[in-house]
PDB file of C-alpha atoms in Angstrom:
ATOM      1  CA  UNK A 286      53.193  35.554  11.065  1.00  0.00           C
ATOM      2  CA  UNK A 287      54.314  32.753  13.097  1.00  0.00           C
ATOM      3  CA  UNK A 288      54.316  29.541  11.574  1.00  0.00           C
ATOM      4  CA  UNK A 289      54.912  25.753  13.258  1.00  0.00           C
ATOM      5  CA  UNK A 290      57.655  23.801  11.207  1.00  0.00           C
ATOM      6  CA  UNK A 291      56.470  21.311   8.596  1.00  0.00           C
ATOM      7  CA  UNK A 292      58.592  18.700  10.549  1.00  0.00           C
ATOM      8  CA  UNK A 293      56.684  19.722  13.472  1.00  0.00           C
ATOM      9  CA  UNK A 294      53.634  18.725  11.457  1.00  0.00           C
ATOM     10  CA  UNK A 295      54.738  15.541  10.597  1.00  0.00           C
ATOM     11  CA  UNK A 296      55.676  14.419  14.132  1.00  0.00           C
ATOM     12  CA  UNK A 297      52.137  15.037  15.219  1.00  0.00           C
ATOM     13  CA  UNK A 298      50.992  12.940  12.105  1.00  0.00           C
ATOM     14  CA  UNK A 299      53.200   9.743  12.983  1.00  0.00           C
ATOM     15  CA  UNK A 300      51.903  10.428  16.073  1.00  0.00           C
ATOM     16  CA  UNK A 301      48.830   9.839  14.702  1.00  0.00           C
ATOM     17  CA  UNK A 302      49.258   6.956  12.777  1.00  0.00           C
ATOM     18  CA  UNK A 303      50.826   5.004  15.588  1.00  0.00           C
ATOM     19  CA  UNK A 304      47.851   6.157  17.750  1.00  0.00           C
ATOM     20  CA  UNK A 305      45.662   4.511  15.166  1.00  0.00           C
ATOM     21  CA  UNK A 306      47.725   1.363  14.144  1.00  0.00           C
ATOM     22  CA  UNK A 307      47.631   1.114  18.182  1.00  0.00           C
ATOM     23  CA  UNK A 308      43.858   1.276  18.357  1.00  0.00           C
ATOM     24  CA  UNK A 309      43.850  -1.003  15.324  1.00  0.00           C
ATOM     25  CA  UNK A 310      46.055  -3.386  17.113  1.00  0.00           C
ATOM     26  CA  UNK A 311      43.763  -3.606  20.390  1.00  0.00           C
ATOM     27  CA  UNK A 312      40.701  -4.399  18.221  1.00  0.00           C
ATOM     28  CA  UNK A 313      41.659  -6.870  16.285  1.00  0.00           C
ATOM     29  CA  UNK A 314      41.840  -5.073  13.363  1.00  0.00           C
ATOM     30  CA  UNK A 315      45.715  -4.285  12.092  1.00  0.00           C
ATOM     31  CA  UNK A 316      46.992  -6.114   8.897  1.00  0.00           C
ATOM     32  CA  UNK A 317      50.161  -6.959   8.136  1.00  0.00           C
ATOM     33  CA  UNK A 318      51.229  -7.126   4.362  1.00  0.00           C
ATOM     34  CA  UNK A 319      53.996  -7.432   2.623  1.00  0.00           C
ATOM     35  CA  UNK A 320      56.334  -4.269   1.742  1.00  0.00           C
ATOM     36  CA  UNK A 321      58.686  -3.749  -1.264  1.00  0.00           C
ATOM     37  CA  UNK A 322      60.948  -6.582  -0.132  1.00  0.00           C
ATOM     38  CA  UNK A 323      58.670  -9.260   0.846  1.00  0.00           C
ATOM     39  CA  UNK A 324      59.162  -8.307   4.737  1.00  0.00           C
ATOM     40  CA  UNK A 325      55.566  -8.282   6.569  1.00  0.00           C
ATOM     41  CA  UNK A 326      54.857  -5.203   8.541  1.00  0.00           C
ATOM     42  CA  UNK A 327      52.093  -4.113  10.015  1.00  0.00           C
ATOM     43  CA  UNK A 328      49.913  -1.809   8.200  1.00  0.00           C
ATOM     44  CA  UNK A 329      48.436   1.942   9.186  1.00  0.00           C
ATOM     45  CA  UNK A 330      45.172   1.471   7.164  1.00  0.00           C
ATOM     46  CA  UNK A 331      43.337   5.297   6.423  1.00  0.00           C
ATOM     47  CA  UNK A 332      40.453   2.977   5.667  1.00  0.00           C
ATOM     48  CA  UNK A 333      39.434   6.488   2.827  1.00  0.00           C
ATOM     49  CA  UNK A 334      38.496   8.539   5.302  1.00  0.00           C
ATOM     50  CA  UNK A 335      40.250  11.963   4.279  1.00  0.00           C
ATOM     51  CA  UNK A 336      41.331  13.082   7.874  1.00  0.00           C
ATOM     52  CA  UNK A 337      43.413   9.865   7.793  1.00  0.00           C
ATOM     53  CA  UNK A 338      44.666  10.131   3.893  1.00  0.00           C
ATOM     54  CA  UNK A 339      46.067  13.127   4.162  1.00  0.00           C
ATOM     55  CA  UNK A 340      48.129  13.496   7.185  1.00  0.00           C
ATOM     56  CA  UNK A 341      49.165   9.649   5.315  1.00  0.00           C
ATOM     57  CA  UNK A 342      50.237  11.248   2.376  1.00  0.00           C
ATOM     58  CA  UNK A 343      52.283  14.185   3.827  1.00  0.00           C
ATOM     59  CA  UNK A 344      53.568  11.422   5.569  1.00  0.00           C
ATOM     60  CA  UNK A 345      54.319   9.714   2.581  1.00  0.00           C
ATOM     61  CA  UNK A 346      55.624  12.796   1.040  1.00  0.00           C
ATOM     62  CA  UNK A 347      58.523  13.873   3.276  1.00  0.00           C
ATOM     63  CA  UNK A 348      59.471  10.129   3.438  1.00  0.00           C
ATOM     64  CA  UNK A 349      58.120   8.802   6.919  1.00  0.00           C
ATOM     65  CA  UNK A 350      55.625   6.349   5.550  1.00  0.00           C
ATOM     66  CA  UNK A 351      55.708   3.953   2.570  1.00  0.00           C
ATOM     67  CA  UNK A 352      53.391   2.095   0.616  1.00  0.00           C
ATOM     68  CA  UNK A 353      52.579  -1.948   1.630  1.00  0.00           C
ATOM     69  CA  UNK A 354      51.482  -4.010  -0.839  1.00  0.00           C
ATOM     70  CA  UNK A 355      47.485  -3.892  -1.814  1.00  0.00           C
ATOM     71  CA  UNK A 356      45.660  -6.907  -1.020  1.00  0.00           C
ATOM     72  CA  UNK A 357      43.476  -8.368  -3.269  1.00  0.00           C
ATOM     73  CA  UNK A 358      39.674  -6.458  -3.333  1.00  0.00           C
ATOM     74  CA  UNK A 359      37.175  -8.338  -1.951  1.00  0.00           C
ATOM     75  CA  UNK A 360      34.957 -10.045  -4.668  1.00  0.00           C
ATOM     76  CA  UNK A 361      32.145  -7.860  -4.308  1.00  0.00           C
ATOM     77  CA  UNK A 362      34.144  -4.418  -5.187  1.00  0.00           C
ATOM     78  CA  UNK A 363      33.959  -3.585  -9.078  1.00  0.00           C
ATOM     79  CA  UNK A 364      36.913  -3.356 -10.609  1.00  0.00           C
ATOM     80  CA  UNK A 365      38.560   0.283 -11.150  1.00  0.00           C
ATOM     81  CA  UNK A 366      41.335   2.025 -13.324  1.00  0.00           C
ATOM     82  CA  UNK A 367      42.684   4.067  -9.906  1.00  0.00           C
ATOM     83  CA  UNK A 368      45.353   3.250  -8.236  1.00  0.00           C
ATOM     84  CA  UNK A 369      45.117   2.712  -4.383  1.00  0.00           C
ATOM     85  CA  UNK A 370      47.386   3.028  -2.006  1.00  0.00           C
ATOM     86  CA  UNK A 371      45.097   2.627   1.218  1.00  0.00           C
ATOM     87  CA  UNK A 372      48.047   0.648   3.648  1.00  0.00           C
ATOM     88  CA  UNK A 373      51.427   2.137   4.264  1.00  0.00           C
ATOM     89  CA  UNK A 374      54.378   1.932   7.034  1.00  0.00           C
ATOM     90  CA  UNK A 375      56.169   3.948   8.908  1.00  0.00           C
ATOM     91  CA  UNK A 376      59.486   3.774   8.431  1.00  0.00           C
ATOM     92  CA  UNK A 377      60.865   5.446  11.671  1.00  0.00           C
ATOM     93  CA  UNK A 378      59.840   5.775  15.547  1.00  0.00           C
ATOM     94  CA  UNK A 379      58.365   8.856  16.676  1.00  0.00           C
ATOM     95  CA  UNK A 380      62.180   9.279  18.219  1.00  0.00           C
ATOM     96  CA  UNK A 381      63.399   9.030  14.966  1.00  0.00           C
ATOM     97  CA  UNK A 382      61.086  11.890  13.635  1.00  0.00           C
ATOM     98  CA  UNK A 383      61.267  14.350  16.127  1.00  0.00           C
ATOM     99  CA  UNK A 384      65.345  14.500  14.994  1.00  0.00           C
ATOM    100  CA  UNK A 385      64.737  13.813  11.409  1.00  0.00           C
ATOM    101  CA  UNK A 386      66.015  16.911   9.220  1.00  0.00           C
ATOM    102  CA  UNK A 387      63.120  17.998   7.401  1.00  0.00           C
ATOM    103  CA  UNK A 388      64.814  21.640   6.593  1.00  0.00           C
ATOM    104  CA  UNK A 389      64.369  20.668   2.413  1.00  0.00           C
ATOM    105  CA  UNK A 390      60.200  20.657   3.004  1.00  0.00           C
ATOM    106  CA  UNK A 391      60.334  23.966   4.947  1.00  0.00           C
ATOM    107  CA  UNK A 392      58.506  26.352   2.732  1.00  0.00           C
ATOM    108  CA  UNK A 393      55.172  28.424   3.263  1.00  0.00           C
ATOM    109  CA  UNK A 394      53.152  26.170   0.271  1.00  0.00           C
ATOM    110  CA  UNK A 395      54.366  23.225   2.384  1.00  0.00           C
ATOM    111  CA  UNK A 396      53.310  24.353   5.554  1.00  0.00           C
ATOM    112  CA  UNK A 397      49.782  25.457   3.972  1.00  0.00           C
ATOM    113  CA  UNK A 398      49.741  21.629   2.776  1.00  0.00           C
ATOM    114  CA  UNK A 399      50.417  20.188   5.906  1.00  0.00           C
ATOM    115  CA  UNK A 400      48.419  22.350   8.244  1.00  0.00           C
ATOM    116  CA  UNK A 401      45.605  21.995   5.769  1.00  0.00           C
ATOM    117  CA  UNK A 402      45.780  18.356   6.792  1.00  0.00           C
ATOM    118  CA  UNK A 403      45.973  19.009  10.279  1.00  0.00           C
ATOM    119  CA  UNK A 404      42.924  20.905  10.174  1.00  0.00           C
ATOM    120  CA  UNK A 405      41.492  17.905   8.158  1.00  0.00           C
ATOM    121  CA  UNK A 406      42.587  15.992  11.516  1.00  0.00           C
ATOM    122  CA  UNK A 407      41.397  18.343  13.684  1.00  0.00           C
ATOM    123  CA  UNK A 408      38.080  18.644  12.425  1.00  0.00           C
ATOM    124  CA  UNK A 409      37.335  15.384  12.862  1.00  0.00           C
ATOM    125  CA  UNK A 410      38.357  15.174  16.592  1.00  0.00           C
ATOM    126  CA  UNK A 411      37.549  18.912  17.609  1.00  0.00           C
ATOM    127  CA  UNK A 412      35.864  19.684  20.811  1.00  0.00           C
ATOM    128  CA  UNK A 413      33.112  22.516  21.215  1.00  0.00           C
ATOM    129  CA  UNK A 414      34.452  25.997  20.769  1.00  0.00           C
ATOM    130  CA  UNK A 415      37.195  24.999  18.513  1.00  0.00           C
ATOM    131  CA  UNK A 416      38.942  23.095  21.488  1.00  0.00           C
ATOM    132  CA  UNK A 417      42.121  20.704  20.109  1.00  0.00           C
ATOM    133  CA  UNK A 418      41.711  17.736  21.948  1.00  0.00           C
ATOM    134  CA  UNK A 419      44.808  17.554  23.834  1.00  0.00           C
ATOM    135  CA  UNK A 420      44.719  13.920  25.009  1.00  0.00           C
ATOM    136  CA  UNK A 421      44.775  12.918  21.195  1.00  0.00           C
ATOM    137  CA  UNK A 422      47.695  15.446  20.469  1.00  0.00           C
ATOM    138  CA  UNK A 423      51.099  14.509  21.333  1.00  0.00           C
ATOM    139  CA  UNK A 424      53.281  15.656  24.471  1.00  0.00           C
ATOM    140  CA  UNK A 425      55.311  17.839  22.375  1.00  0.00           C
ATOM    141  CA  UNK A 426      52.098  19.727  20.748  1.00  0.00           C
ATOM    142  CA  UNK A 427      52.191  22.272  23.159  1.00  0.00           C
ATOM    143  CA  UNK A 428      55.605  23.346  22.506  1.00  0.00           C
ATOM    144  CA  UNK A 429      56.346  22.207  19.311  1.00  0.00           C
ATOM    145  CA  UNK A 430      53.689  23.174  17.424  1.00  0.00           C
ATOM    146  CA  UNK A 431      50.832  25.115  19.280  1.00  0.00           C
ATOM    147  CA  UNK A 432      53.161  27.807  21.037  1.00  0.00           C
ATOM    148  CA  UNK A 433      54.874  28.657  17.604  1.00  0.00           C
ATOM    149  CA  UNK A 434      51.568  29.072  15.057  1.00  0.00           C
ATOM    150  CA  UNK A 435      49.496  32.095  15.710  1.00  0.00           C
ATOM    151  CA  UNK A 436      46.424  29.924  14.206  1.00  0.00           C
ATOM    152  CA  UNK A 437      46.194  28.359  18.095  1.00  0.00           C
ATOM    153  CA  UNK A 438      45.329  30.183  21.198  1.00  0.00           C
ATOM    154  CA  UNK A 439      46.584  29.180  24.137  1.00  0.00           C
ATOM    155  CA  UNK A 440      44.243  29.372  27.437  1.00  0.00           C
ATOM    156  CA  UNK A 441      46.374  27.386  29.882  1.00  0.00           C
ATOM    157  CA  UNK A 442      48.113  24.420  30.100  1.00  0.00           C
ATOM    158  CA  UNK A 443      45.723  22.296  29.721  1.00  0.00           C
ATOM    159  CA  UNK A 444      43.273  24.619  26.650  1.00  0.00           C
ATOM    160  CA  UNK A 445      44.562  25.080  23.076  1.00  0.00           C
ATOM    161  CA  UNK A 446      42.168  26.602  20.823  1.00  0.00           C
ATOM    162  CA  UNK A 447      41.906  26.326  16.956  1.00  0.00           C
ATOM    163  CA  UNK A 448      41.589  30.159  15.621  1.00  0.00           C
ATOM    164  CA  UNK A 449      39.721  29.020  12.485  1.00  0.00           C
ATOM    165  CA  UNK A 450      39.612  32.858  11.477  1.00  0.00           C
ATOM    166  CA  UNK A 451      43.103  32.841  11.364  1.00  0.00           C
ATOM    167  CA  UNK A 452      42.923  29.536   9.340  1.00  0.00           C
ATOM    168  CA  UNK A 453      41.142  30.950   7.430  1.00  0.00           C
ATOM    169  CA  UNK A 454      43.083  34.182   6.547  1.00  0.00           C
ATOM    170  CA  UNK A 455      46.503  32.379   6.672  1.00  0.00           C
ATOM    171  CA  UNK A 456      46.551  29.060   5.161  1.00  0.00           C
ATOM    172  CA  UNK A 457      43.155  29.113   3.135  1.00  0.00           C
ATOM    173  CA  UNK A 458      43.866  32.178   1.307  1.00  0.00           C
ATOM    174  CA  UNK A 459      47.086  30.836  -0.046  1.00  0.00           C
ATOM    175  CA  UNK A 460      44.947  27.350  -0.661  1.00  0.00           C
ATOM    176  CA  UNK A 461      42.458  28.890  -3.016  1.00  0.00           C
ATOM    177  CA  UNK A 462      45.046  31.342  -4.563  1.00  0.00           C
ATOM    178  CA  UNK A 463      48.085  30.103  -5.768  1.00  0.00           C
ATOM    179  CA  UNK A 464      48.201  26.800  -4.373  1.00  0.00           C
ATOM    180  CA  UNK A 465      47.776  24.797  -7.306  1.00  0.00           C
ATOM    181  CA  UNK A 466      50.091  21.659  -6.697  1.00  0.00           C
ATOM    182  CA  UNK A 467      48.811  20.567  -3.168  1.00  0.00           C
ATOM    183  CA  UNK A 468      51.480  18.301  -2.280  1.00  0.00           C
ATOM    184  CA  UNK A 469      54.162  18.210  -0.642  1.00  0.00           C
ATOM    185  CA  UNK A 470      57.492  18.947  -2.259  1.00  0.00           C
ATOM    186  CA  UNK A 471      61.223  19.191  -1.727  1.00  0.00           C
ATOM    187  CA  UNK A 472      62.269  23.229  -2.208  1.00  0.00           C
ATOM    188  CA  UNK A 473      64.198  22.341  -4.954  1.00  0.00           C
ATOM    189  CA  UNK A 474      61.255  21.572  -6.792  1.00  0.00           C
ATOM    190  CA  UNK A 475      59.122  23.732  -4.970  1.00  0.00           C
TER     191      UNK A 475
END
């Protein structure tokens, strides 16, 4: 079984965030909000769509993003007793992550966690066949991630396939087994 890193996982994640917050930022749409401290930064919004929340909150988990402020709802939403945490920040560059130690969140329920999400992500970009969309993945995909998890086939340089048998088999097995905390979790407390 050959498994890509959880910090592997989270690189193409922030990768995905910025790739949003950038698309945000050309249409007008980015927010900035206040963080802990008062400081405005600008805001990586999942807008609850689940593809988005929870590569967000692996993100979250392992300490990449953090949670902005909430604005007010608008005056038309109903009040509610949940709490939301829709807008976070990253709190390093994709530089930053691709060195960051993340050896304390690499177990096999992690992994399960995170590559659950990325098949969350995937799903919602995935070309026919199964195809990962390489143009949305980052540069380092290839290597860092797709060459060293048997769930991808490689078919070139330029074709990565999602083995959603193997998914299936590897990660969802564990999911409905014995996976009962689905977060993301320091071994310590693992």
């Amino acid at each position: 079984m050959r498994n890509a890193t959880v910090g592997a996982l989270a690189y193409e994640f922030l990768f995905e965030v910025y790739r949003k917050m950038d698309h945000d930022r050309k249409s007008g749409f980015i927010q900035s909000l206040p963080d802990q401290n008062g400081t405005q930064r600008e805001a990586f919004y999942h807008e609850a769509m689940g593809h988005w929340e929870w590569i967000g909150g692996v993100l979250g988990q392992v300490g990449v993003l953090k949670a902005l402020q909430q604005p007010p709802p608008p005056p038309w939403a109903r009040p509610t007793s949940m709490p939301r945490n829709d807008f976070s920040y990253p709190v390093m560059t994709l530089a930053e992550c691709g060195v960051a130690d993340f050896s304390n969140f690499e177990t096999f329920d992690n992994y399960c966690v995170a590559m659950f999400s990325f098949e969350y992500l995937h799903s919602h970009f995935m070309s026919a066949g199964g195809l990962v969309d390489l143009a949305l993945r980052s540069p380092s995909f290839l290597n860092s991630v797709a060459s060293r998890d048997d769930i991808f086939r490689i078919e070139g340089t330029d074709r990565v396939r999602f083995d959603q048998a193997r998914y299936e088999e590897k990660v969802m097995t564990r999911w409905r087994g014995r996976l009962d905390n689905r977060n993301i979790r320091p071994k310590s407390s693992a």
